[in-house]
CSV table of C-alpha atoms and ligand atoms in Angstrom, one decimal:
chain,number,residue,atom,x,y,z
A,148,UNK,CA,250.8,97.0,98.7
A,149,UNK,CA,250.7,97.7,94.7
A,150,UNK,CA,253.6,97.3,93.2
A,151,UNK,CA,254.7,100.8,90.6
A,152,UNK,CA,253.3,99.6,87.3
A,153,UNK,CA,250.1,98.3,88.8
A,154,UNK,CA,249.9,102.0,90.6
A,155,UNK,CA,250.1,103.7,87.5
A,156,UNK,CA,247.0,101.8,86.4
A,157,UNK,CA,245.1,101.5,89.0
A,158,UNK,CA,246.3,104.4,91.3
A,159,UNK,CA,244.2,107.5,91.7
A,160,UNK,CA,240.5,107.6,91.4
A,161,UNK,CA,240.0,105.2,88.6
A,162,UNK,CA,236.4,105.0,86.6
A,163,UNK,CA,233.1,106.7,87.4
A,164,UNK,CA,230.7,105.6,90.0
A,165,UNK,CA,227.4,107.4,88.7
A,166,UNK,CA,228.0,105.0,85.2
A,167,UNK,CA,230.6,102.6,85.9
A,168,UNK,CA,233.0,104.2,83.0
A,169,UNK,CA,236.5,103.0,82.8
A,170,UNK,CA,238.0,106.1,82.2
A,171,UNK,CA,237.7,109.3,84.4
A,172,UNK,CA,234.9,111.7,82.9
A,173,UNK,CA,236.1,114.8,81.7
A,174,UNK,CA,234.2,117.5,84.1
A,175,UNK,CA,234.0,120.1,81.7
A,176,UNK,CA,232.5,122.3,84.7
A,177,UNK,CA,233.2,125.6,86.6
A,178,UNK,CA,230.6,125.3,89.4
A,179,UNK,CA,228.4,122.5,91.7
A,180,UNK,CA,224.7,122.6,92.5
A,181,UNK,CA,224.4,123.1,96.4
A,182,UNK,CA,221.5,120.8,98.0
A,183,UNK,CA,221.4,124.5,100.6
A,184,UNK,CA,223.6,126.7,101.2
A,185,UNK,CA,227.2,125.3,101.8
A,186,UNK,CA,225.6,121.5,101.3
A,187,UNK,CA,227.3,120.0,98.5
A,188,UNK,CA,229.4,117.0,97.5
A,189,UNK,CA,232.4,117.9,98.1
A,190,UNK,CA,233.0,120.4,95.3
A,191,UNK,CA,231.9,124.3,95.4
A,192,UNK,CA,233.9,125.7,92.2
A,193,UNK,CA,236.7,124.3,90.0
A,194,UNK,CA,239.4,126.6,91.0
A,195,UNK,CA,239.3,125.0,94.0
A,196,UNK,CA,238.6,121.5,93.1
A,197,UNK,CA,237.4,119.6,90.0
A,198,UNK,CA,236.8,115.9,89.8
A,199,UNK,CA,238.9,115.3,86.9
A,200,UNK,CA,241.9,117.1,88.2
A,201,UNK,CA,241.4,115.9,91.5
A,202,UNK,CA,241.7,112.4,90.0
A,203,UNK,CA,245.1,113.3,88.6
A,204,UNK,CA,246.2,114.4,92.0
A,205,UNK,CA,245.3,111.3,93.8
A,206,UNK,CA,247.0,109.5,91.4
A,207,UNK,CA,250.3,111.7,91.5
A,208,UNK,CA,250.2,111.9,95.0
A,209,UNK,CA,249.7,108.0,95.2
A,210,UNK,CA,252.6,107.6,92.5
A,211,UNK,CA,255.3,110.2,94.8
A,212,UNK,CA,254.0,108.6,98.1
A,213,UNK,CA,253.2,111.9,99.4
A,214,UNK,CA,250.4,113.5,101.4
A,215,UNK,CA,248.8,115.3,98.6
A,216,UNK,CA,249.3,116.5,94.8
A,217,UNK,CA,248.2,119.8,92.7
A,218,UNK,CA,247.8,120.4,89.0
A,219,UNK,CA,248.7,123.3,87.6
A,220,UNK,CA,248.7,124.8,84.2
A,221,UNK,CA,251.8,124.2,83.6
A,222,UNK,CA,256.0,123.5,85.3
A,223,UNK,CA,256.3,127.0,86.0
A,224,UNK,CA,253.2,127.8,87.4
A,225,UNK,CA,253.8,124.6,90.1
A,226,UNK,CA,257.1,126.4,90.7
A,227,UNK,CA,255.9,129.6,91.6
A,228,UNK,CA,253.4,128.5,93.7
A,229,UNK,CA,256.0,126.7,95.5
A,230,UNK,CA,257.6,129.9,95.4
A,231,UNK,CA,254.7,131.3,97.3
A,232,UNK,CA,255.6,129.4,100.5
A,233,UNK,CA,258.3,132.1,101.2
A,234,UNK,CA,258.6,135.9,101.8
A,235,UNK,CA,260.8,138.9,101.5
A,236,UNK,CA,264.1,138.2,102.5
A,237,UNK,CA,264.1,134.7,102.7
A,238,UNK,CA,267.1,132.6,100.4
A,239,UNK,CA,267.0,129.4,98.7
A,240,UNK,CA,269.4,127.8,97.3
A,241,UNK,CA,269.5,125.9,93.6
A,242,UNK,CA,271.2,124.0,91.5
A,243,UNK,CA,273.5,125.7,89.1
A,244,UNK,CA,272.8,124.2,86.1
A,245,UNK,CA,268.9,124.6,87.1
A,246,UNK,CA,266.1,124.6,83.9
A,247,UNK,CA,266.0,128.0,82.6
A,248,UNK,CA,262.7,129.1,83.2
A,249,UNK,CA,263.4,128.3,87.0
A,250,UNK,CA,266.4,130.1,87.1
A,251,UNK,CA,265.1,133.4,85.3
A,252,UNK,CA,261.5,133.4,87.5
A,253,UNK,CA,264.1,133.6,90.4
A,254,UNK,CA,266.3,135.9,89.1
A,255,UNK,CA,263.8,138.3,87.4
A,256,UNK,CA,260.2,138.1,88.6
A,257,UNK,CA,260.6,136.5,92.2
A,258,UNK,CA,263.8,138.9,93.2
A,259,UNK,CA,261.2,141.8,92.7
A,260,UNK,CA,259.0,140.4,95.9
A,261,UNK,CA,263.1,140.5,97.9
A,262,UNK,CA,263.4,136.2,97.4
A,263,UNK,CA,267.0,135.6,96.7
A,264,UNK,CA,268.3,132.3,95.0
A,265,UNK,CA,272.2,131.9,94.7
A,266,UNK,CA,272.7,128.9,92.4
A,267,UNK,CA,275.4,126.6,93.2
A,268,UNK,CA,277.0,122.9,92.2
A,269,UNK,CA,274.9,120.7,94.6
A,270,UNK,CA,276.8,117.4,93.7
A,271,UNK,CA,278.9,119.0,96.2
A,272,UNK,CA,277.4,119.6,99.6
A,273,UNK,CA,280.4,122.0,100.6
A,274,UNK,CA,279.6,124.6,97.4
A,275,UNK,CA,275.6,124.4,99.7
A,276,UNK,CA,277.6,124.8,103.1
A,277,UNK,CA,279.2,127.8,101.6
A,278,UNK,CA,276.2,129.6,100.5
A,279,UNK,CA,273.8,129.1,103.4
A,280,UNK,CA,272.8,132.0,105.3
A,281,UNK,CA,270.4,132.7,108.3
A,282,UNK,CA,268.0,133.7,105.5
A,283,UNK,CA,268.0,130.4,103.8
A,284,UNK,CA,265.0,128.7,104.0
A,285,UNK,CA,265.0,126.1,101.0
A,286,UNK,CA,267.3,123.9,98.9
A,287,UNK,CA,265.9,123.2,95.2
A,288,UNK,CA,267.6,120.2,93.0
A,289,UNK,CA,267.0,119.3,89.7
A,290,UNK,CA,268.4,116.0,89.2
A,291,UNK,CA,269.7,114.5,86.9
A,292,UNK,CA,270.8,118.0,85.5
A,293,UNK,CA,269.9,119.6,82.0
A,294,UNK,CA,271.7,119.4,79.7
A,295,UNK,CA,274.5,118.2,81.1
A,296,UNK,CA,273.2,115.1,83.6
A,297,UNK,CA,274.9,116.2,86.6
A,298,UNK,CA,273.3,113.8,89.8
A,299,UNK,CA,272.9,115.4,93.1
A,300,UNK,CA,272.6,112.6,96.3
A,301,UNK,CA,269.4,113.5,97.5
A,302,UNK,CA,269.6,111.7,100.6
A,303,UNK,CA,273.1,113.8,101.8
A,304,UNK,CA,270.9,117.1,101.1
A,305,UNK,CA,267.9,116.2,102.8
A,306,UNK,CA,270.0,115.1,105.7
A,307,UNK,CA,272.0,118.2,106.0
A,308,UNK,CA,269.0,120.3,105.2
A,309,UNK,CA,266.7,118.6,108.1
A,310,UNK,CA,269.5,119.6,110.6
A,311,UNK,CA,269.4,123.2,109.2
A,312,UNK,CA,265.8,123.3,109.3
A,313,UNK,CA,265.6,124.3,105.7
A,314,UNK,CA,262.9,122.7,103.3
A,315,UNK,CA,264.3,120.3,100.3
A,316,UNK,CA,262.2,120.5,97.1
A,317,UNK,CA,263.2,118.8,93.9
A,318,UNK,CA,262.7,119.3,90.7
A,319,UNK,CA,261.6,115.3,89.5
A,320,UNK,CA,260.7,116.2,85.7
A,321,UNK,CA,263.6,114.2,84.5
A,322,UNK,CA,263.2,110.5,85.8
A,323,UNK,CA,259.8,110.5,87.1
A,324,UNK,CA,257.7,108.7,89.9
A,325,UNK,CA,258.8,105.4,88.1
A,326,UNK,CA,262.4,106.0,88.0
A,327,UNK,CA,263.4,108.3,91.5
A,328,UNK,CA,261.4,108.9,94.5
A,329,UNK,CA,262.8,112.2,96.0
A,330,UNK,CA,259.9,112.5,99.0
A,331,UNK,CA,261.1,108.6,100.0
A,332,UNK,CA,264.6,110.0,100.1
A,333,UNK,CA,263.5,113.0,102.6
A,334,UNK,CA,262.8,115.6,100.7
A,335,UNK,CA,259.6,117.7,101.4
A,336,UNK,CA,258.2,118.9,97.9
A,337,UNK,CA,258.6,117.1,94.3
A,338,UNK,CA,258.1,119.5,91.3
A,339,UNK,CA,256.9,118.5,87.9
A,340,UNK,CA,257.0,119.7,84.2
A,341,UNK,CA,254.2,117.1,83.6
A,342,UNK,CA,254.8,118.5,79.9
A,343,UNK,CA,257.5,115.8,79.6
A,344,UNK,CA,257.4,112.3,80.4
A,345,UNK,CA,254.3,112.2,82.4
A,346,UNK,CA,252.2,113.4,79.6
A,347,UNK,CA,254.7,111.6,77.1
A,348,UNK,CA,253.2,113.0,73.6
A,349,UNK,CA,254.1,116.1,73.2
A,350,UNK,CA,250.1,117.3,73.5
A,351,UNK,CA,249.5,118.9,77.0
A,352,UNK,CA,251.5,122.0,79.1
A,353,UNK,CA,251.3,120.9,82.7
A,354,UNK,CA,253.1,121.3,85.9
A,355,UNK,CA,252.9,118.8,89.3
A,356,UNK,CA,253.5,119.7,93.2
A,357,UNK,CA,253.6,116.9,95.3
A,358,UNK,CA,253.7,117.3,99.2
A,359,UNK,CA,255.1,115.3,102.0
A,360,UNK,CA,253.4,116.4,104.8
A,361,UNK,CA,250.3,117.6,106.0
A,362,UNK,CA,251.1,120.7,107.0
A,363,UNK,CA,253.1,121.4,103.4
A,364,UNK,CA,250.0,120.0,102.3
A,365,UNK,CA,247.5,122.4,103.5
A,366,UNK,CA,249.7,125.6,102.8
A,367,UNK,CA,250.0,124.2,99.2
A,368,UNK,CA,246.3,123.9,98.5
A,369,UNK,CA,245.7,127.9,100.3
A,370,UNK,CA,248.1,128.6,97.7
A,371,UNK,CA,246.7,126.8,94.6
A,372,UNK,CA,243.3,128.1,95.1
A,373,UNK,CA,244.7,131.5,96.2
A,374,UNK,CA,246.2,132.0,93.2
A,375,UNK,CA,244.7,130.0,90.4
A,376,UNK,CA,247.1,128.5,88.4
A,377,UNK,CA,245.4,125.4,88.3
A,378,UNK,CA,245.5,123.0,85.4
A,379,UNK,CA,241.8,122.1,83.4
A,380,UNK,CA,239.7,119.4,83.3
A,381,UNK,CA,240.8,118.7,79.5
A,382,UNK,CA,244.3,118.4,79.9
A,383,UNK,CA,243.7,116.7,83.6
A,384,UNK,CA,242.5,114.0,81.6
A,385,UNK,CA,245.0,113.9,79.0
A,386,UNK,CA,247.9,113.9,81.4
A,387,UNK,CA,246.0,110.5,83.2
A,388,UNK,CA,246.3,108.9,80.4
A,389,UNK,CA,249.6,109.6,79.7
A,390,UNK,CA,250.7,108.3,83.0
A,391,UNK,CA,248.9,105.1,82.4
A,392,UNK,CA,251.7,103.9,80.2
A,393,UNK,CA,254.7,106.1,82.0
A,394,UNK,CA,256.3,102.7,83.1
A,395,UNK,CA,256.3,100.3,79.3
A,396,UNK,CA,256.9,104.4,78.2
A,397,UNK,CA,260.3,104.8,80.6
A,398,UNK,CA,261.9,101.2,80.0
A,399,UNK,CA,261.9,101.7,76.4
A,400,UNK,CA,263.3,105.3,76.8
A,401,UNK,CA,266.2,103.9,78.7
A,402,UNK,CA,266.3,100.4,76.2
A,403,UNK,CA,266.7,102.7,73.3
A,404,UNK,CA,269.3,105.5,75.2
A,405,UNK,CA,271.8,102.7,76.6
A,406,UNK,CA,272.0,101.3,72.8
A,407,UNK,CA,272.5,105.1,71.6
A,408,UNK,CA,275.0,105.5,74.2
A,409,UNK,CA,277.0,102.8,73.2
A,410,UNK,CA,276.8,104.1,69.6
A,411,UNK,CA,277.9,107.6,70.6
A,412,UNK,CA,280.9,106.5,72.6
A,413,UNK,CA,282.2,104.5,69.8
A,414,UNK,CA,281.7,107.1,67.7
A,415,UNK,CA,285.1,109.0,66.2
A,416,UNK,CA,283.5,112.5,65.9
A,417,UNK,CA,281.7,112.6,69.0
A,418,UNK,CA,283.8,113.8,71.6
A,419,UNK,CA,282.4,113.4,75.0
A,420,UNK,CA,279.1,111.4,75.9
A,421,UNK,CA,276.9,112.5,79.1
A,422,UNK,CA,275.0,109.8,81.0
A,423,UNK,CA,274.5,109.1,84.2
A,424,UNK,CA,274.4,105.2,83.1
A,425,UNK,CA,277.8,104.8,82.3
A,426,UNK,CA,280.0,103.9,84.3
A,427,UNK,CA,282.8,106.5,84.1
A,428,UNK,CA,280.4,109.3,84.8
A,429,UNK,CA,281.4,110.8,88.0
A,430,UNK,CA,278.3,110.1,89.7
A,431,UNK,CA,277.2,106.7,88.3
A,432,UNK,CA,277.3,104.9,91.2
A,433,UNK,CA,275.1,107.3,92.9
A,434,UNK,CA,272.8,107.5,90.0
A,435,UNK,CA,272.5,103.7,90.9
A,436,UNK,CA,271.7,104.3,94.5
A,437,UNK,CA,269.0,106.7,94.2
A,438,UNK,CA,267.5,105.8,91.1
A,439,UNK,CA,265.9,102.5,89.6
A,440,UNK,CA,266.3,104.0,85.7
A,441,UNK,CA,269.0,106.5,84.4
A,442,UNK,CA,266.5,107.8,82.0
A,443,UNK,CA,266.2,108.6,78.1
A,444,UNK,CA,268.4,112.1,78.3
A,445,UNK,CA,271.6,112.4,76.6
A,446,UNK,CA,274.1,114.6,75.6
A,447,UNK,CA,277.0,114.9,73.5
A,448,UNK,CA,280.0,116.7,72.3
A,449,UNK,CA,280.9,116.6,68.7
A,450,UNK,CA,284.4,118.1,67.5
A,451,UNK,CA,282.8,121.5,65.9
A,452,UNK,CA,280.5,123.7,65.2
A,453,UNK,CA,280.0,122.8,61.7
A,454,UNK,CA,279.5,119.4,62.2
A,455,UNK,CA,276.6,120.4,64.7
A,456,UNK,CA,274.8,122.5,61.8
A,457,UNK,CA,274.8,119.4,59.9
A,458,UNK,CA,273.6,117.5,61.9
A,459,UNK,CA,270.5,119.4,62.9
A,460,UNK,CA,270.2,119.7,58.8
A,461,UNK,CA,270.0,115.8,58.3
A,462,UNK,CA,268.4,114.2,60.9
A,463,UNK,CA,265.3,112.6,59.7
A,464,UNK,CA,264.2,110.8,62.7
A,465,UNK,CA,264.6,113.3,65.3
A,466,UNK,CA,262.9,116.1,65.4
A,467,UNK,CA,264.7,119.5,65.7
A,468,UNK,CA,262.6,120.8,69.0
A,469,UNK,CA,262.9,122.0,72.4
A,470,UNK,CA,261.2,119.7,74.8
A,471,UNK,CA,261.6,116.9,76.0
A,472,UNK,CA,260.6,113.2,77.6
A,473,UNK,CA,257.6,112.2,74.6
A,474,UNK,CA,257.5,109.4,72.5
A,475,UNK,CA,259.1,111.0,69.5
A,476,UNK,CA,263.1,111.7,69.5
A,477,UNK,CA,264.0,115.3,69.6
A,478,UNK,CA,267.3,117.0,69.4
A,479,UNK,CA,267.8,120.2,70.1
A,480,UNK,CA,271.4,122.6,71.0
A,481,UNK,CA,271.2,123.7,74.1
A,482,UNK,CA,273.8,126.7,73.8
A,483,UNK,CA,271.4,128.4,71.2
A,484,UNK,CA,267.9,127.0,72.2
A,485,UNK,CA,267.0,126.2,75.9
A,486,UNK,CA,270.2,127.6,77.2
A,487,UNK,CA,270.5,130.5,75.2
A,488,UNK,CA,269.4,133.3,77.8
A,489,UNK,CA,272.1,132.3,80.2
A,490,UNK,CA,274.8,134.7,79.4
A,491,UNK,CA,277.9,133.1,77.7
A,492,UNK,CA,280.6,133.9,80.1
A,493,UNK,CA,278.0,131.3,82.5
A,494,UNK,CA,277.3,128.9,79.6
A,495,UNK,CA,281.0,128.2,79.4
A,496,UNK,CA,281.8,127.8,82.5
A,497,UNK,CA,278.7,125.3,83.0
A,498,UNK,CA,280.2,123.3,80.2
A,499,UNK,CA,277.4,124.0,77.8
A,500,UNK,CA,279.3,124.9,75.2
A,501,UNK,CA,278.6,125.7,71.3
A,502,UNK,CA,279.4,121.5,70.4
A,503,UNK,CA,276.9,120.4,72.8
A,504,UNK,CA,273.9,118.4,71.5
A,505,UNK,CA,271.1,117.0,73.3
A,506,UNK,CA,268.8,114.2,72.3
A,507,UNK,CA,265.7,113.2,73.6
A,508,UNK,CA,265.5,109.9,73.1
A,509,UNK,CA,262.1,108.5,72.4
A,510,UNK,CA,260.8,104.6,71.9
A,511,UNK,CA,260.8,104.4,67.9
A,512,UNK,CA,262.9,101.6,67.0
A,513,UNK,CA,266.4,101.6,68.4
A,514,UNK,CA,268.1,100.5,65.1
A,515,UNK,CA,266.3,104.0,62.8
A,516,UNK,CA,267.5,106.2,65.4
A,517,UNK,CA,271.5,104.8,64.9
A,518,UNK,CA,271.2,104.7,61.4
A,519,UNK,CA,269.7,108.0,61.6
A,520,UNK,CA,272.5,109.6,63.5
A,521,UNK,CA,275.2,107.7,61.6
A,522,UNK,CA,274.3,109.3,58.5
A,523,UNK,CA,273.7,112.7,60.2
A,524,UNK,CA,277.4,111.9,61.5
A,525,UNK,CA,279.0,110.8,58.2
B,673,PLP,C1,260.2,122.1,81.0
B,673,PLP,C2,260.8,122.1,82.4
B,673,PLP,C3,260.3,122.9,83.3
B,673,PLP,C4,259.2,123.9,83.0
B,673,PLP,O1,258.0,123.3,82.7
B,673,PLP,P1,256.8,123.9,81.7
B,673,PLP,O2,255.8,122.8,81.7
B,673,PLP,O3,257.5,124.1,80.4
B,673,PLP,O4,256.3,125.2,82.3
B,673,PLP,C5,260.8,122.8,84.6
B,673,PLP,N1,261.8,122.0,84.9
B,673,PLP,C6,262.3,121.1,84.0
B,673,PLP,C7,263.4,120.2,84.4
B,673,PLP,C8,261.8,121.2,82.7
B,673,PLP,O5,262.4,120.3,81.8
């Protein structure tokens, strides 16, 4: 069996047979030459599958341990094609503190076609006892949370969702393959913003569906072809090599947080430090459990508002940007940038308040990014 880092090299479809190239060719084609009618090689018409892509899937799915992956133009698009497994009336339930663009394709565009979403503190499984209905049919986690690095168990949700025949999918964007395997955990569908750390350089929009079974599977690929949301042969190839170096990527993203961290918390104007690496967070020992990595995500609290403004004014390293998960540091506050269409009444009772600042932390050197902040600090 290969062990994760030799996976990410040499999982998928790896080279070209017809030459004997290393790297995948970019099929920059919409169609296939049939031999006669309905005789072909396997591909008919690149909606439906493209030899680039499909190279990227083999290697996700490989990567998640699942039965099969999809590529798709981009996070959202993955998510509402999962989306397209259910019908009117049907419920899911999500948690609260969900990525924005999840919670508003629920609560504005999917709510039009009757699919209700009540959004709830998963870390609890008793706030997802109290919400079920005969009408759910799904439990989505994102975990760890954004901004604030909240950790769900996996494993207890998948459990009680398995006896209440309801469908786990999980949002894996944050910690990646190389860090957390939801599907190993029991959960039946693993989401992607690829945009982040799978693609790592800020240079490709892409969104990842991973399967668990067969059946999933099959209903999945209806759906990706069905609706075309499906991710090109270009940025198929860009997102492959990306993922070649996700696991030298993710150890320095976590090497450079835990030495932030430890700045941070020593720190006399920061006021609160969240990480699911250290060891008063309430769900560290959890984090350890499920997770081989606690990731490159950070947030912080600084004692006001001003002090925020200036910081965002004099950081030279990190880069003043939403996003996340590339090689670059960015910092961004998530109150009046990612956040900001959640009302504030909700933002405040979340804990994402007007003092919160999130950093991206990305694998320059360890030592510019301290100074950096210091100085932003001082
Ligand atoms: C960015 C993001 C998404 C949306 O992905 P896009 O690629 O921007 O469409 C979904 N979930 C999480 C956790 C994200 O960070």
């Amino acid at each position: 069996m290969m062990r994760k880092r030799t996976k990410l090299i040499h999982g998928g479809i790896v080279g070209d047979v017809l030459t004997g190239a290393v790297s995948t060719p970019i099929y920059q084609t919409s169609t296939y030459k049939q031999e006669s009618v309905g005789v072909h090689k396997g591909y008919e018409y690149s909606r439906t599958k493209n030899p680039t892509r499909f190279a990227l899937e083999e290697l996700m799915k490989e990567l998640e341990e699942g039965e099969a992956g999809f590529a798709f133009s981009s996070g959202m698009a993955a998510i509402t094609a999962i989306m397209m497994l259910f019908k009117p009336g049907d419920h899911l339930i999500f948690t609260d503190d969900v990525y924005g663009g999840t919670y508003r394709v629920m609560k504005r565009v999917l709510n039009r076609f009757h699919i209700a979403s009540s959004f709830v503190d998963t870390t609890s499984l008793r706030e997802i006892e109290r919400v079920v209905t005969n009408q759910t049919k799904a439990i989505y986690l994102e975990t760890p949370t954004n901004p604030l690095l909240k950790v769900t168990g996996i494993k207890e949700v998948t459990a009680f969702a398995k006896e209440n025949n309801l469908l786990t999918i999980v949002d894996n964007t944050f910690l990646t393959p190389y860090f957390q395997q939801p599907l190993l955990l029991g959960a039946d569908i693993v989401v992607h913003s690829a945009t982040k750390y799978l693609g790592g350089h800020s240079d490709v929009v892409a969104g990842i569906v991973v399967a668990a079974s067969k059946e999933l599977a099959e209903q999945l690929h209806f759906i990706q072809n069905s609706t075309g949301g499906v991710l090109g042969p270009q940025d198929s190839w860009l997102l492959q090599r990306g993922i070649r170096t996700l696991g030298v990527r993710m150890n320095a993203h976590e090497e450079n947080t835990k030495a932030i961290v430890h700045f941070l918390e020593s720190h006399p104007k920061v006021k609160k430090v969240y990480y699911p690496g250290i060891s008063t967070h309430p769900q560290h020992h959890l984090a350890k459990q499920q997770a081989s990595g606690f990731g490159g995500m950070v947030s912080f609290e600084v004692e006001s508002e001003s002090l925020v403004d200036k910081i965002m004014q004099s950081v030279r390293y990190f880069v003043l940007a939403e996003s996340l998960g590339a090689v670059e540091s960015l910092i961004s506050v998530p109150s009046k940038m990612t956040h900001a269409s959640i009302p504030f009444e909700r933002r405040q009772e979340l804990g994402i308040t007007d003092t919160l600042i999130r950093i991206s932390v990305g694998i320059e050197d360890s030592r510019d990014l301290i100074e950096d902040l210091e100085q932003a600090l001082s």
